[in-house]
């Protein structure tokens, strides 16, 4: 048997395949990965909280966003305690994740903004997100709109409606 056939599967965080020596991702990169995931969960929870119709869904989404915002702060503390250097992008995301709940509560993506500006379907939602991602001075809003664009495309391509708030009244 070749060595490649008997190697155990790759462990999460490891790079390389076959007989080549495996290199492990540094703790800094793993921490940055965790931070990106936590920040995305904060943004997703906040977005669902804003636009969900059922109060149980809104409550759960807000709790999820708050828990992940706390996780981002704990990851920053862990980085300092272990003397790990966060990459600039991850450090910025950590600060962004910590304040995302406050910033996004009053963001331009609120339901009233969308209705006021005629966002009633996927195309107008995409146009709004593109404008926000290019013109917004708030980095949290800009990054949030960039995160949402692929999701809206998937909804549009699958023929699903986003939420009832996009329907004309």
mmCIF file of C-alpha atoms in Angstrom:
data_model
loop_
_atom_site.group_PDB
_atom_site.id
_atom_site.type_symbol
_atom_site.label_atom_id
_atom_site.label_comp_id
_atom_site.label_asym_id
_atom_site.label_seq_id
_atom_site.Cartn_x
_atom_site.Cartn_y
_atom_site.Cartn_z
ATOM 1 C CA UNK A 1 0.000 0.000 0.000
ATOM 2 C CA UNK A 2 1.124 3.487 -0.723
ATOM 3 C CA UNK A 3 1.611 5.902 2.167
ATOM 4 C CA UNK A 4 -1.116 8.085 0.705
ATOM 5 C CA UNK A 5 -3.662 5.264 1.190
ATOM 6 C CA UNK A 6 -2.931 4.755 4.872
ATOM 7 C CA UNK A 7 -2.685 8.351 5.996
ATOM 8 C CA UNK A 8 -5.485 9.323 8.351
ATOM 9 C CA UNK A 9 -7.825 12.022 7.081
ATOM 10 C CA UNK A 10 -6.748 15.595 7.521
ATOM 11 C CA UNK A 11 -7.536 17.186 10.837
ATOM 12 C CA UNK A 12 -9.348 20.505 10.906
ATOM 13 C CA UNK A 13 -6.829 23.304 10.718
ATOM 14 C CA UNK A 14 -4.178 21.249 8.919
ATOM 15 C CA UNK A 15 -2.944 21.811 5.401
ATOM 16 C CA UNK A 16 -1.363 19.432 2.917
ATOM 17 C CA UNK A 17 -2.265 16.022 1.538
ATOM 18 C CA UNK A 18 -0.587 12.723 0.820
ATOM 19 C CA UNK A 19 2.964 11.980 1.874
ATOM 20 C CA UNK A 20 3.876 15.645 2.309
ATOM 21 C CA UNK A 21 4.392 16.816 5.871
ATOM 22 C CA UNK A 22 1.300 18.376 7.315
ATOM 23 C CA UNK A 23 1.518 21.972 8.371
ATOM 24 C CA UNK A 24 -0.819 23.143 11.070
ATOM 25 C CA UNK A 25 -2.432 26.514 10.867
ATOM 26 C CA UNK A 26 -1.010 28.866 13.430
ATOM 27 C CA UNK A 27 -3.059 29.672 16.493
ATOM 28 C CA UNK A 28 -3.343 33.232 15.221
ATOM 29 C CA UNK A 29 -4.991 32.073 11.992
ATOM 30 C CA UNK A 30 -7.292 29.665 13.820
ATOM 31 C CA UNK A 31 -8.320 32.449 16.179
ATOM 32 C CA UNK A 32 -8.950 34.748 13.207
ATOM 33 C CA UNK A 33 -11.117 32.034 11.621
ATOM 34 C CA UNK A 34 -13.147 31.732 14.815
ATOM 35 C CA UNK A 35 -13.507 35.487 14.994
ATOM 36 C CA UNK A 36 -14.779 35.718 11.404
ATOM 37 C CA UNK A 37 -17.348 33.000 12.097
ATOM 38 C CA UNK A 38 -18.517 34.682 15.298
ATOM 39 C CA UNK A 39 -18.842 38.081 13.606
ATOM 40 C CA UNK A 40 -20.859 36.514 10.767
ATOM 41 C CA UNK A 41 -23.168 34.902 13.330
ATOM 42 C CA UNK A 42 -23.651 38.254 15.077
ATOM 43 C CA UNK A 43 -24.615 39.876 11.789
ATOM 44 C CA UNK A 44 -26.887 37.011 10.749
ATOM 45 C CA UNK A 45 -28.636 36.995 14.123
ATOM 46 C CA UNK A 46 -29.118 40.754 14.031
ATOM 47 C CA UNK A 47 -30.506 40.604 10.490
ATOM 48 C CA UNK A 48 -32.957 37.824 11.366
ATOM 49 C CA UNK A 49 -34.003 39.704 14.509
ATOM 50 C CA UNK A 50 -34.771 42.801 12.450
ATOM 51 C CA UNK A 51 -36.790 41.091 9.747
ATOM 52 C CA UNK A 52 -38.378 37.958 11.234
ATOM 53 C CA UNK A 53 -42.151 37.972 11.558
ATOM 54 C CA UNK A 54 -42.510 35.748 14.638
ATOM 55 C CA UNK A 55 -41.463 37.048 18.044
ATOM 56 C CA UNK A 56 -39.963 33.678 19.036
ATOM 57 C CA UNK A 57 -37.655 33.815 16.016
ATOM 58 C CA UNK A 58 -36.739 37.432 16.783
ATOM 59 C CA UNK A 59 -35.960 36.597 20.415
ATOM 60 C CA UNK A 60 -33.831 33.589 19.505
ATOM 61 C CA UNK A 61 -31.934 35.550 16.839
ATOM 62 C CA UNK A 62 -31.199 38.397 19.255
ATOM 63 C CA UNK A 63 -29.962 35.960 21.921
ATOM 64 C CA UNK A 64 -27.782 34.244 19.314
ATOM 65 C CA UNK A 65 -26.326 37.569 18.165
ATOM 66 C CA UNK A 66 -25.609 38.658 21.738
ATOM 67 C CA UNK A 67 -23.980 35.316 22.593
ATOM 68 C CA UNK A 68 -21.702 35.526 19.564
ATOM 69 C CA UNK A 69 -20.890 39.180 20.312
ATOM 70 C CA UNK A 70 -19.766 38.009 23.765
ATOM 71 C CA UNK A 71 -17.756 35.245 22.087
ATOM 72 C CA UNK A 72 -15.942 37.810 19.926
ATOM 73 C CA UNK A 73 -14.968 39.710 23.070
ATOM 74 C CA UNK A 74 -13.802 36.473 24.737
ATOM 75 C CA UNK A 75 -11.696 35.658 21.664
ATOM 76 C CA UNK A 76 -10.019 39.062 21.939
ATOM 77 C CA UNK A 77 -9.288 38.470 25.624
ATOM 78 C CA UNK A 78 -7.907 35.006 24.792
ATOM 79 C CA UNK A 79 -5.638 36.507 22.138
ATOM 80 C CA UNK A 80 -4.235 38.997 24.645
ATOM 81 C CA UNK A 81 -3.867 36.358 27.378
ATOM 82 C CA UNK A 82 -2.021 33.929 25.067
ATOM 83 C CA UNK A 83 0.004 36.750 23.537
ATOM 84 C CA UNK A 84 -1.346 35.944 20.082
ATOM 85 C CA UNK A 85 -1.163 38.650 17.480
ATOM 86 C CA UNK A 86 -4.464 39.191 15.732
ATOM 87 C CA UNK A 87 -4.198 40.135 12.107
ATOM 88 C CA UNK A 88 -5.445 43.646 11.379
ATOM 89 C CA UNK A 89 -8.521 42.312 9.608
ATOM 90 C CA UNK A 90 -9.487 40.059 12.512
ATOM 91 C CA UNK A 91 -8.857 42.808 15.051
ATOM 92 C CA UNK A 92 -11.102 45.112 13.044
ATOM 93 C CA UNK A 93 -13.744 42.387 12.839
ATOM 94 C CA UNK A 94 -13.545 41.867 16.587
ATOM 95 C CA UNK A 95 -14.202 45.540 17.215
ATOM 96 C CA UNK A 96 -16.913 45.468 14.577
ATOM 97 C CA UNK A 97 -18.560 42.387 16.073
ATOM 98 C CA UNK A 98 -18.587 43.929 19.529
ATOM 99 C CA UNK A 99 -20.410 47.021 18.333
ATOM 100 C CA UNK A 100 -22.456 45.402 15.546
ATOM 101 C CA UNK A 101 -25.571 45.098 17.677
ATOM 102 C CA UNK A 102 -25.683 48.818 18.438
ATOM 103 C CA UNK A 103 -24.682 49.919 14.942
ATOM 104 C CA UNK A 104 -27.040 47.640 13.063
ATOM 105 C CA UNK A 105 -30.017 48.543 15.258
ATOM 106 C CA UNK A 106 -30.009 51.956 13.604
ATOM 107 C CA UNK A 107 -28.564 50.918 10.251
ATOM 108 C CA UNK A 108 -29.899 51.915 6.885
ATOM 109 C CA UNK A 109 -31.141 48.356 6.426
ATOM 110 C CA UNK A 110 -34.061 48.851 8.820
ATOM 111 C CA UNK A 111 -37.472 47.829 7.594
ATOM 112 C CA UNK A 112 -38.678 51.442 7.367
ATOM 113 C CA UNK A 113 -35.689 52.372 5.183
ATOM 114 C CA UNK A 114 -36.368 49.497 2.821
ATOM 115 C CA UNK A 115 -40.053 50.333 2.497
ATOM 116 C CA UNK A 116 -39.361 54.052 2.154
ATOM 117 C CA UNK A 117 -36.933 53.414 -0.697
ATOM 118 C CA UNK A 118 -39.172 50.996 -2.542
ATOM 119 C CA UNK A 119 -37.323 47.785 -1.806
ATOM 120 C CA UNK A 120 -40.038 45.285 -2.673
ATOM 121 C CA UNK A 121 -38.196 42.539 -4.552
ATOM 122 C CA UNK A 122 -34.846 40.850 -4.983
ATOM 123 C CA UNK A 123 -33.544 43.164 -7.706
ATOM 124 C CA UNK A 124 -34.204 46.317 -5.706
ATOM 125 C CA UNK A 125 -32.740 44.654 -2.611
ATOM 126 C CA UNK A 126 -29.563 43.846 -4.569
ATOM 127 C CA UNK A 127 -29.353 47.423 -5.859
ATOM 128 C CA UNK A 128 -29.772 48.759 -2.330
ATOM 129 C CA UNK A 129 -27.069 46.434 -0.983
ATOM 130 C CA UNK A 130 -24.690 47.390 -3.797
ATOM 131 C CA UNK A 131 -25.240 51.090 -3.106
ATOM 132 C CA UNK A 132 -24.690 50.570 0.628
ATOM 133 C CA UNK A 133 -21.552 48.506 0.061
ATOM 134 C CA UNK A 134 -20.061 51.260 -2.101
ATOM 135 C CA UNK A 135 -21.325 54.458 -0.505
ATOM 136 C CA UNK A 136 -21.794 53.776 3.197
ATOM 137 C CA UNK A 137 -19.317 55.479 5.501
ATOM 138 C CA UNK A 138 -20.141 52.944 8.225
ATOM 139 C CA UNK A 139 -17.882 49.905 7.787
ATOM 140 C CA UNK A 140 -20.291 47.617 9.656
ATOM 141 C CA UNK A 141 -23.091 48.477 7.234
ATOM 142 C CA UNK A 142 -20.776 48.197 4.237
ATOM 143 C CA UNK A 143 -19.486 44.775 5.300
ATOM 144 C CA UNK A 144 -22.970 43.605 6.262
ATOM 145 C CA UNK A 145 -24.314 44.521 2.832
ATOM 146 C CA UNK A 146 -21.411 42.685 1.175
ATOM 147 C CA UNK A 147 -22.237 39.631 3.302
ATOM 148 C CA UNK A 148 -25.904 39.717 2.341
ATOM 149 C CA UNK A 149 -25.454 40.076 -1.419
ATOM 150 C CA UNK A 150 -24.675 36.381 -2.115
ATOM 151 C CA UNK A 151 -27.591 35.315 0.104
ATOM 152 C CA UNK A 152 -30.022 37.520 -1.799
ATOM 153 C CA UNK A 153 -28.705 36.109 -5.087
ATOM 154 C CA UNK A 154 -29.377 32.563 -3.860
ATOM 155 C CA UNK A 155 -32.911 33.499 -2.800
ATOM 156 C CA UNK A 156 -33.507 35.173 -6.144
ATOM 157 C CA UNK A 157 -32.162 32.240 -8.176
ATOM 158 C CA UNK A 158 -34.199 29.729 -6.187
ATOM 159 C CA UNK A 159 -37.392 31.753 -6.647
ATOM 160 C CA UNK A 160 -37.947 32.157 -2.900
ATOM 161 C CA UNK A 161 -39.373 35.358 -1.500
ATOM 162 C CA UNK A 162 -37.153 37.059 1.035
ATOM 163 C CA UNK A 163 -39.744 37.975 3.672
ATOM 164 C CA UNK A 164 -43.239 39.363 3.721
ATOM 165 C CA UNK A 165 -41.888 42.870 4.372
ATOM 166 C CA UNK A 166 -40.744 43.028 0.759
ATOM 167 C CA UNK A 167 -44.234 42.572 -0.576
ATOM 168 C CA UNK A 168 -46.155 45.637 -1.669
ATOM 169 C CA UNK A 169 -48.793 46.740 0.791
#
